[in-house]
Coordinates of C-alpha atoms and ligand atoms in Angstrom, one line a residue:
M8 CA -12.8 -12.8 13.0
L9 CA -11.7 -10.2 10.5
K10 CA -12.5 -6.6 11.5
F11 CA -11.9 -3.4 9.6
Y12 CA -12.6 0.3 10.3
N13 CA -15.3 1.4 7.8
T14 CA -15.3 5.1 7.0
L15 CA -19.0 4.8 6.1
S16 CA -20.0 3.9 9.6
K17 CA -16.9 5.4 11.4
K18 CA -16.7 2.1 13.3
V19 CA -14.7 -1.1 13.3
E20 CA -17.0 -3.7 11.8
N21 CA -16.8 -7.5 11.2
F22 CA -15.9 -8.1 7.6
T23 CA -17.7 -10.6 5.4
S24 CA -17.7 -10.4 1.7
I25 CA -20.7 -10.4 -0.6
N26 CA -19.8 -13.6 -2.3
P27 CA -17.3 -15.6 -0.2
P28 CA -14.5 -16.6 -0.8
H29 CA -14.4 -13.8 -3.4
V30 CA -13.6 -10.2 -2.5
G31 CA -13.9 -7.3 -5.0
M32 CA -11.5 -4.5 -4.1
Y33 CA -10.9 -1.2 -5.9
T34 CA -8.0 1.0 -5.0
C35 CA -7.4 4.4 -6.5
G36 CA -4.2 4.4 -8.5
P37 CA -1.6 7.0 -9.5
T38 CA -2.0 10.0 -11.8
T39 CA 0.9 9.6 -14.2
Y40 CA 2.1 13.2 -14.4
D41 CA 5.2 12.5 -12.2
F42 CA 6.8 9.8 -10.2
V43 CA 4.8 8.7 -7.2
H44 CA 6.1 9.9 -3.9
I45 CA 6.7 7.9 -0.7
G46 CA 3.4 9.1 0.7
N47 CA 1.6 7.5 -2.2
L48 CA 3.7 4.4 -1.7
R49 CA 2.7 4.2 2.0
T50 CA -0.9 4.0 0.8
F51 CA -0.1 1.3 -1.7
I52 CA 1.7 -0.7 1.0
F53 CA -1.3 -0.4 3.3
E54 CA -3.6 -1.7 0.5
D55 CA -1.2 -4.5 -0.2
I56 CA -1.2 -5.6 3.5
L57 CA -5.0 -5.4 3.4
Q58 CA -5.0 -7.8 0.4
R59 CA -2.5 -10.2 2.1
V60 CA -4.5 -10.3 5.4
L61 CA -7.7 -11.1 3.4
E62 CA -5.8 -13.8 1.6
I63 CA -4.4 -15.4 4.7
S64 CA -8.1 -15.7 5.9
G65 CA -8.9 -17.7 2.7
Y66 CA -10.4 -14.9 0.6
E67 CA -9.6 -14.7 -3.1
I68 CA -9.2 -11.1 -4.1
K69 CA -10.1 -9.5 -7.4
R70 CA -8.3 -6.2 -7.3
V71 CA -8.6 -3.3 -9.7
M72 CA -6.4 -0.3 -9.6
N73 CA -6.9 2.5 -12.1
I74 CA -4.2 4.5 -13.9
T75 CA -5.3 8.1 -14.3
D76 CA -3.5 8.9 -17.6
I77 CA -5.5 12.0 -18.4
D78 CA -5.9 15.1 -16.2
D79 CA -5.0 18.8 -16.2
K80 CA -1.4 18.2 -15.1
I81 CA -0.7 15.5 -17.6
I82 CA -2.1 17.6 -20.4
K83 CA 0.0 20.6 -19.3
G84 CA 3.2 18.5 -19.0
A85 CA 2.7 16.9 -22.4
K86 CA 2.1 20.3 -24.0
E87 CA 5.2 21.7 -22.5
K88 CA 7.2 18.9 -23.8
G89 CA 5.5 18.9 -27.2
I90 CA 4.5 15.3 -27.0
G91 CA 1.2 13.3 -26.7
I92 CA -0.3 12.5 -23.3
S93 CA 0.3 8.8 -23.6
E94 CA 4.0 9.3 -24.5
F95 CA 4.2 11.7 -21.6
S96 CA 2.6 9.3 -19.1
A97 CA 4.4 6.1 -20.2
P98 CA 7.7 6.5 -18.3
F99 CA 5.9 7.4 -15.1
E100 CA 3.6 4.4 -15.4
R101 CA 6.6 2.1 -16.0
A102 CA 8.4 3.6 -12.9
F103 CA 5.3 3.1 -10.8
M104 CA 5.2 -0.6 -11.7
M105 CA 8.9 -0.9 -10.8
D106 CA 8.3 0.8 -7.5
L107 CA 5.5 -1.7 -6.7
A108 CA 7.8 -4.6 -7.5
K109 CA 10.7 -3.3 -5.4
L110 CA 8.4 -2.9 -2.4
N111 CA 6.9 -6.4 -2.8
I112 CA 3.5 -4.9 -3.5
K113 CA 1.3 -7.4 -5.3
Y114 CA 0.0 -6.2 -8.7
A115 CA -3.7 -5.7 -9.1
N116 CA -5.4 -8.1 -11.4
I117 CA -6.5 -5.3 -13.7
F118 CA -4.9 -1.8 -14.2
P119 CA -7.5 0.0 -16.4
K120 CA -6.4 3.2 -17.9
A121 CA -8.8 6.2 -18.0
T122 CA -8.2 7.0 -21.6
E123 CA -9.3 3.5 -22.6
Y124 CA -12.8 3.9 -21.0
V125 CA -13.9 7.2 -22.3
D126 CA -16.8 5.6 -24.3
H127 CA -18.0 3.9 -21.1
M128 CA -17.8 7.2 -19.2
I129 CA -19.9 9.0 -21.8
K130 CA -22.6 6.3 -21.6
Y131 CA -22.5 6.5 -17.8
I132 CA -22.9 10.3 -17.9
E133 CA -25.8 10.0 -20.3
E134 CA -27.5 7.8 -17.8
L135 CA -27.0 10.3 -15.0
I136 CA -28.4 13.1 -17.2
R137 CA -31.4 10.8 -18.1
K138 CA -32.0 10.4 -14.3
K139 CA -31.8 14.2 -13.9
L140 CA -28.9 13.9 -11.5
S141 CA -26.7 15.8 -13.9
Y142 CA -27.1 18.8 -16.2
V143 CA -25.4 20.2 -19.3
E144 CA -24.1 23.7 -19.2
K145 CA -24.1 26.0 -22.2
D146 CA -20.4 25.4 -22.9
G147 CA -21.0 21.7 -23.2
S148 CA -19.6 20.8 -19.7
V149 CA -21.7 18.3 -17.7
Y150 CA -22.0 18.6 -13.9
F151 CA -23.4 16.4 -11.2
D152 CA -26.1 18.2 -9.2
I153 CA -25.3 17.4 -5.6
S154 CA -28.8 18.7 -4.4
K155 CA -30.4 15.8 -6.3
F156 CA -28.5 13.2 -4.2
P157 CA -29.7 13.7 -0.6
E158 CA -27.1 11.4 0.9
Y159 CA -24.3 13.6 -0.5
G160 CA -21.7 14.0 2.3
K161 CA -22.4 10.7 4.1
L162 CA -18.9 9.4 3.7
S163 CA -17.0 12.5 4.7
G164 CA -19.5 13.7 7.2
L165 CA -19.9 17.1 5.6
D166 CA -22.5 19.3 7.2
K167 CA -25.3 20.0 4.8
R168 CA -24.9 23.7 5.3
E169 CA -21.4 23.5 3.9
L170 CA -22.8 22.3 0.6
K171 CA -22.9 24.9 -2.1
S172 CA -25.3 23.3 -4.5
G173 CA -25.7 25.2 -7.7
T174 CA -22.1 26.5 -7.7
R175 CA -19.8 24.6 -9.8
I176 CA -16.2 23.2 -9.8
L177 CA -14.4 22.4 -13.0
S178 CA -10.9 21.7 -11.7
D179 CA -9.5 18.3 -10.9
E180 CA -8.3 19.6 -7.6
Y181 CA -10.3 21.4 -4.9
S182 CA -10.5 21.9 -1.2
K183 CA -12.9 20.8 1.5
D184 CA -14.6 24.2 1.3
D185 CA -15.7 23.4 -2.2
A186 CA -18.7 21.1 -1.7
Q187 CA -20.4 21.9 -5.0
D188 CA -21.6 20.5 -8.2
F189 CA -18.6 18.7 -9.8
A190 CA -17.7 18.2 -13.4
L191 CA -18.3 14.8 -15.0
W192 CA -17.4 16.1 -18.4
K193 CA -15.4 19.3 -19.2
S194 CA -15.7 21.0 -22.5
V195 CA -12.5 21.8 -24.3
Q196 CA -11.4 23.9 -27.3
A197 CA -10.9 22.2 -30.6
D198 CA -7.1 22.3 -30.3
E199 CA -7.0 20.8 -26.8
V200 CA -6.7 17.2 -25.8
G201 CA -10.3 15.8 -25.9
Y202 CA -12.9 13.4 -27.3
N203 CA -16.1 13.8 -29.2
S204 CA -19.3 13.4 -27.1
P205 CA -23.0 14.2 -27.4
W206 CA -22.2 17.5 -25.6
G207 CA -19.4 18.5 -27.9
R208 CA -15.7 18.1 -27.6
G209 CA -14.4 17.5 -24.0
R210 CA -12.7 15.2 -21.6
P211 CA -13.9 13.3 -18.5
G212 CA -13.5 14.5 -15.0
W213 CA -11.4 12.6 -12.5
H214 CA -14.2 11.2 -10.3
I215 CA -16.2 9.6 -13.0
E216 CA -13.4 7.3 -14.1
C217 CA -13.2 5.5 -10.8
S218 CA -17.0 4.9 -10.7
V219 CA -16.9 3.6 -14.3
M220 CA -13.8 1.4 -14.0
S221 CA -14.6 -0.1 -10.6
Q222 CA -18.2 -1.1 -11.6
Q223 CA -17.0 -2.3 -14.9
Y224 CA -15.0 -5.1 -13.3
L225 CA -16.5 -5.5 -9.8
G226 CA -20.2 -4.9 -10.4
D227 CA -22.7 -2.3 -9.1
T228 CA -21.9 -3.2 -5.5
F229 CA -18.6 -4.5 -4.3
D230 CA -16.7 -5.2 -1.1
I231 CA -13.9 -2.8 -0.5
H232 CA -12.8 0.6 -1.8
A233 CA -9.4 1.8 -0.5
G234 CA -7.2 4.9 -1.0
A235 CA -5.6 7.7 1.0
V236 CA -7.4 9.7 3.6
D237 CA -7.3 12.9 1.4
L238 CA -9.5 11.0 -1.2
I239 CA -12.4 10.7 1.3
F240 CA -13.5 14.1 0.1
P241 CA -14.2 14.9 -2.6
H242 CA -13.1 11.9 -4.6
H243 CA -14.7 9.0 -2.8
E244 CA -17.7 11.1 -1.8
N245 CA -18.3 11.9 -5.5
E246 CA -17.8 8.3 -6.6
I247 CA -20.6 7.3 -4.2
A248 CA -22.9 10.1 -5.6
Q249 CA -22.3 9.0 -9.2
S250 CA -22.5 5.3 -8.6
E251 CA -25.5 5.1 -6.2
G252 CA -27.2 7.8 -8.2
K253 CA -26.9 5.7 -11.3
T254 CA -27.8 2.2 -9.9
G255 CA -29.9 3.0 -6.9
K256 CA -27.9 0.4 -5.0
K257 CA -25.2 0.6 -2.4
F258 CA -21.8 1.2 -4.1
V259 CA -19.3 -0.2 -1.7
N260 CA -19.6 -2.0 1.7
F261 CA -16.3 -0.9 3.1
F262 CA -14.4 2.3 2.5
M263 CA -10.9 2.1 4.0
E264 CA -8.5 5.0 3.8
G265 CA -4.9 5.2 5.0
E266 CA -3.4 8.1 6.8
H267 CA -0.7 10.5 5.5
L268 CA 3.0 10.1 5.6
L269 CA 4.6 13.3 7.0
V270 CA 8.2 14.2 6.2
G271 CA 10.1 15.8 9.0
G272 CA 6.8 16.5 10.7
Q273 CA 5.3 18.3 7.7
K274 CA 3.1 17.6 4.7
M275 CA 5.2 16.7 1.7
A276 CA 5.5 19.5 -0.8
K277 CA 7.8 20.2 -3.7
S278 CA 8.2 23.7 -2.4
A279 CA 9.3 22.5 1.0
G280 CA 12.0 20.3 -0.5
N281 CA 10.7 17.3 1.4
F282 CA 9.1 15.6 -1.6
Y283 CA 10.8 12.2 -1.8
K284 CA 10.5 9.4 -4.3
L285 CA 11.6 5.8 -3.9
K286 CA 14.7 6.5 -6.1
D287 CA 15.8 9.2 -3.6
L288 CA 15.9 6.5 -0.9
E289 CA 17.8 4.1 -3.2
E290 CA 20.3 6.8 -4.0
R291 CA 21.1 7.0 -0.3
N292 CA 21.7 3.2 -0.4
F293 CA 18.5 2.3 1.4
D294 CA 16.8 -1.0 0.6
P295 CA 13.3 -0.2 -0.7
L296 CA 12.1 -2.9 1.7
A297 CA 13.4 -0.9 4.6
F298 CA 10.8 1.7 3.6
R299 CA 8.2 -1.1 3.6
Y300 CA 9.4 -2.1 7.1
L301 CA 9.1 1.4 8.3
C302 CA 5.5 1.6 7.1
L303 CA 4.7 -1.6 9.0
T304 CA 5.7 0.0 12.2
A305 CA 2.8 2.4 12.2
H306 CA -0.9 1.7 12.1
Y307 CA -2.5 2.6 8.7
R308 CA -4.9 5.0 10.4
E309 CA -2.2 6.9 12.1
R310 CA 0.1 9.4 10.6
L311 CA 3.7 8.3 10.1
N312 CA 6.5 10.7 10.3
F313 CA 9.3 9.9 7.9
T314 CA 12.8 11.1 8.8
W315 CA 16.1 9.7 7.5
A316 CA 16.8 8.6 11.0
S317 CA 13.6 6.6 11.2
L318 CA 14.4 5.0 7.8
Q319 CA 17.9 4.1 9.1
A320 CA 16.3 2.5 12.2
A321 CA 14.0 0.5 10.0
Q322 CA 16.9 -0.6 7.8
N323 CA 18.8 -1.7 10.9
A324 CA 15.9 -3.6 12.2
L325 CA 15.3 -5.3 8.9
N326 CA 19.0 -6.2 8.6
N327 CA 19.0 -7.6 12.1
L328 CA 15.9 -9.7 11.3
R329 CA 17.6 -11.1 8.2
E330 CA 20.7 -12.0 10.2
E331 CA 18.6 -13.6 13.0
I332 CA 16.9 -16.0 10.6
R333 CA 19.9 -17.1 8.6
G334 CA 21.0 -20.6 9.6
W335 CA 17.6 -21.6 10.8
N336 CA 16.9 -25.3 10.0
E337 CA 13.9 -26.4 8.1
E338 CA 14.6 -30.1 8.8
I339 CA 14.6 -31.4 12.3
G340 CA 18.2 -32.1 13.2
L341 CA 19.4 -35.2 15.0
S342 CA 20.3 -33.3 18.1
E343 CA 17.2 -31.3 18.1
Q344 CA 13.9 -32.7 19.3
P345 CA 10.7 -30.9 18.5
K346 CA 10.0 -29.2 21.7
G347 CA 7.8 -26.1 22.0
S348 CA 5.5 -24.9 19.4
T349 CA 5.0 -21.7 17.6
D350 CA 1.2 -22.0 17.5
Q351 CA 0.7 -19.3 20.2
F352 CA 2.8 -16.9 18.2
W353 CA 0.9 -17.6 15.0
Q354 CA -2.4 -17.2 16.8
R355 CA -1.4 -13.9 18.3
F356 CA 0.0 -12.7 15.0
L357 CA -3.3 -13.5 13.3
D358 CA -5.4 -11.9 16.0
V359 CA -3.7 -8.6 15.8
A360 CA -3.4 -8.6 12.0
N361 CA -7.1 -9.4 11.7
N362 CA -8.0 -6.6 14.1
D363 CA -8.1 -3.7 11.7
L364 CA -4.6 -4.5 10.5
N365 CA -2.7 -3.9 13.7
I366 CA 0.6 -4.6 11.9
P367 CA 2.9 -2.8 14.3
Q368 CA 1.7 -5.4 16.9
A369 CA 2.2 -8.2 14.4
V370 CA 5.8 -7.1 13.8
A371 CA 6.3 -7.2 17.6
V372 CA 5.0 -10.8 17.7
V373 CA 7.4 -11.7 14.9
W374 CA 10.4 -10.4 16.9
E375 CA 9.2 -12.1 20.1
M376 CA 9.1 -15.4 18.2
V377 CA 12.4 -14.9 16.5
R378 CA 14.1 -14.2 19.8
S379 CA 12.4 -17.0 21.7
N380 CA 14.2 -20.2 22.4
T381 CA 11.7 -22.2 20.5
P382 CA 13.6 -24.5 18.1
T383 CA 14.2 -22.9 14.7
T384 CA 12.7 -25.9 13.0
S385 CA 9.5 -25.0 14.6
K386 CA 9.8 -21.3 13.9
Y387 CA 10.8 -21.8 10.2
Q388 CA 7.4 -22.4 8.6
T389 CA 5.6 -20.0 11.0
L390 CA 7.9 -17.2 9.9
L391 CA 7.2 -18.0 6.3
K392 CA 3.5 -17.8 6.9
M393 CA 3.9 -14.5 8.8
D394 CA 5.9 -13.0 5.9
K395 CA 3.1 -13.9 3.5
V396 CA 1.3 -11.0 5.3
L397 CA 4.3 -8.7 5.9
G398 CA 5.8 -9.2 2.5
L399 CA 9.4 -8.5 3.6
G400 CA 10.9 -11.2 1.3
L401 CA 12.3 -13.0 4.3
D402 CA 12.4 -16.3 2.4
K403 CA 15.5 -15.0 0.6
Y404 CA 17.4 -15.0 4.0
L405 CA 15.6 -17.7 5.9
G406 CA 17.9 -20.7 6.5
K407 CA 20.6 -19.3 4.1
P408 CA 24.1 -19.5 5.4
I409 CA 25.8 -16.1 5.9
E410 CA 28.8 -15.4 3.8
V411 CA 31.6 -15.4 6.3
P412 CA 35.0 -14.2 5.1
A413 CA 37.7 -16.8 5.1
N414 CA 39.7 -15.2 7.9
V415 CA 36.7 -15.1 10.2
S416 CA 35.8 -18.7 9.2
R417 CA 39.3 -19.9 10.1
L418 CA 39.1 -18.2 13.5
V419 CA 35.7 -19.8 14.1
T420 CA 37.1 -23.3 13.4
E421 CA 40.1 -22.6 15.6
R422 CA 38.0 -21.3 18.4
E423 CA 35.7 -24.3 18.2
S424 CA 38.5 -26.8 18.6
I425 CA 40.0 -24.8 21.5
R426 CA 36.6 -24.6 23.2
K427 CA 36.1 -28.3 22.9
S428 CA 39.5 -28.9 24.5
G429 CA 38.2 -26.9 27.5
D430 CA 40.4 -23.8 27.2
F431 CA 37.6 -21.3 27.6
K432 CA 39.9 -18.4 28.4
K433 CA 41.6 -18.8 25.0
S434 CA 38.4 -19.4 23.2
D435 CA 36.9 -16.2 24.7
K436 CA 39.9 -14.3 23.4
L437 CA 39.3 -15.6 19.9
R438 CA 35.6 -14.8 20.2
H439 CA 36.6 -11.2 21.0
K440 CA 38.9 -11.1 18.0
I441 CA 36.0 -12.4 15.8
K442 CA 33.8 -9.7 17.2
K443 CA 36.2 -7.0 16.2
L444 CA 35.8 -8.3 12.7
G445 CA 32.1 -7.7 12.9
Y446 CA 30.8 -11.2 13.7
D447 CA 29.5 -13.0 16.7
I448 CA 29.2 -16.7 17.6
E449 CA 26.3 -18.5 19.1
D450 CA 27.2 -21.9 20.4
T451 CA 24.3 -24.3 19.5
P452 CA 24.0 -28.1 19.9
E453 CA 24.7 -28.3 16.1
G454 CA 27.9 -26.4 16.5
P455 CA 28.8 -22.7 16.3
R456 CA 26.4 -20.4 14.5
V457 CA 28.0 -17.2 13.1
K458 CA 26.1 -14.0 13.0
R459 CA 26.9 -10.6 11.5
I460 CA 26.8 -7.9 14.2
Ligands
ZN514 ZN1 -10.2 7.0 -7.6

């Protein structure tokens, strides 16, 4: 049974979709004012794992991820460079797509851009005004009146007394103390980036875009909305107010939010100099998939502390795993009878993965299976299935011969003939020599198997 922690109920609940086998899933995407940082990427990896676990259970996912290509920072950045906002955003969007590919993160089915849905947002806001959930200020800005939505705060668990109804927030960014009426539409001066609307020239707020674009593709009510934990309030809370206020129906059945990535025990900040992007990791010769592996070692609802040492440990573990699975046989060899099954490993892997994505435990099961003496022919297909969830790209290594340098290869052949002749002392000596060159030998019924140390 598939179970996920639902932020709405604050409990782990059994998951069933509204219309099986289909699952509608919306995940908040990047704001393209800069490259995404590794904290953002941790969230996207968590969402990717969520999709893969649903898929292995037979669900078909329709996934929507927005691209926020208009906000205060983008406008400021474009202005400073003297270019248009789409020209400013484009390279960051391209880099984001590349990062996803390098991390084996599946692309969403649809990546709607905020600037392409402004007309939809205007219509949506008109409906909220008609329902008296929103009001227009003298300057032409439109706000959502949180006092008109009694359930405001149900996701984030805000105490009603904290709510400052009647005070307003216009900025795209605000703190937990600012539970107040939020902007759906912000009026702008004639020379600023904006669009014409019934309330004058302006631009949409950040929250409205996610309500509009999710419901556009997934309907009034859909299965899963995911993001990072810092989006619970105000972003997801505001999305609920807008969406449920408009339709009178439940917006989303499951809200799932991934915890933060800390760097050196601290929150990432440009000012602290611990603000890393994927290319910073690559410049230090790390494989992007080592970062993915690192993310798999912590539960998504727990903080993960990134250090260069922890990334190195993840890289080593991934390298070891790749080496272990080289030379595995897919076909059953003559000397190898199918004895032992991997069913129990697969079942345990599924059980933990399905239990609110306990991926650290799933990785432990993978290692247990890899190191077990179950025949590789039996492990081969099971590992491929497991990697459908983990997304480590292990198929590139599975069963592939390792590239052994000619000098090592000669020594291996020499040792094998000596070993067969029964001179174990001499063959051990050669093994030692081979080890010094960075390789080890495992004697199997099919002959020697060479591994990189
Ligand atoms: Zn969003």
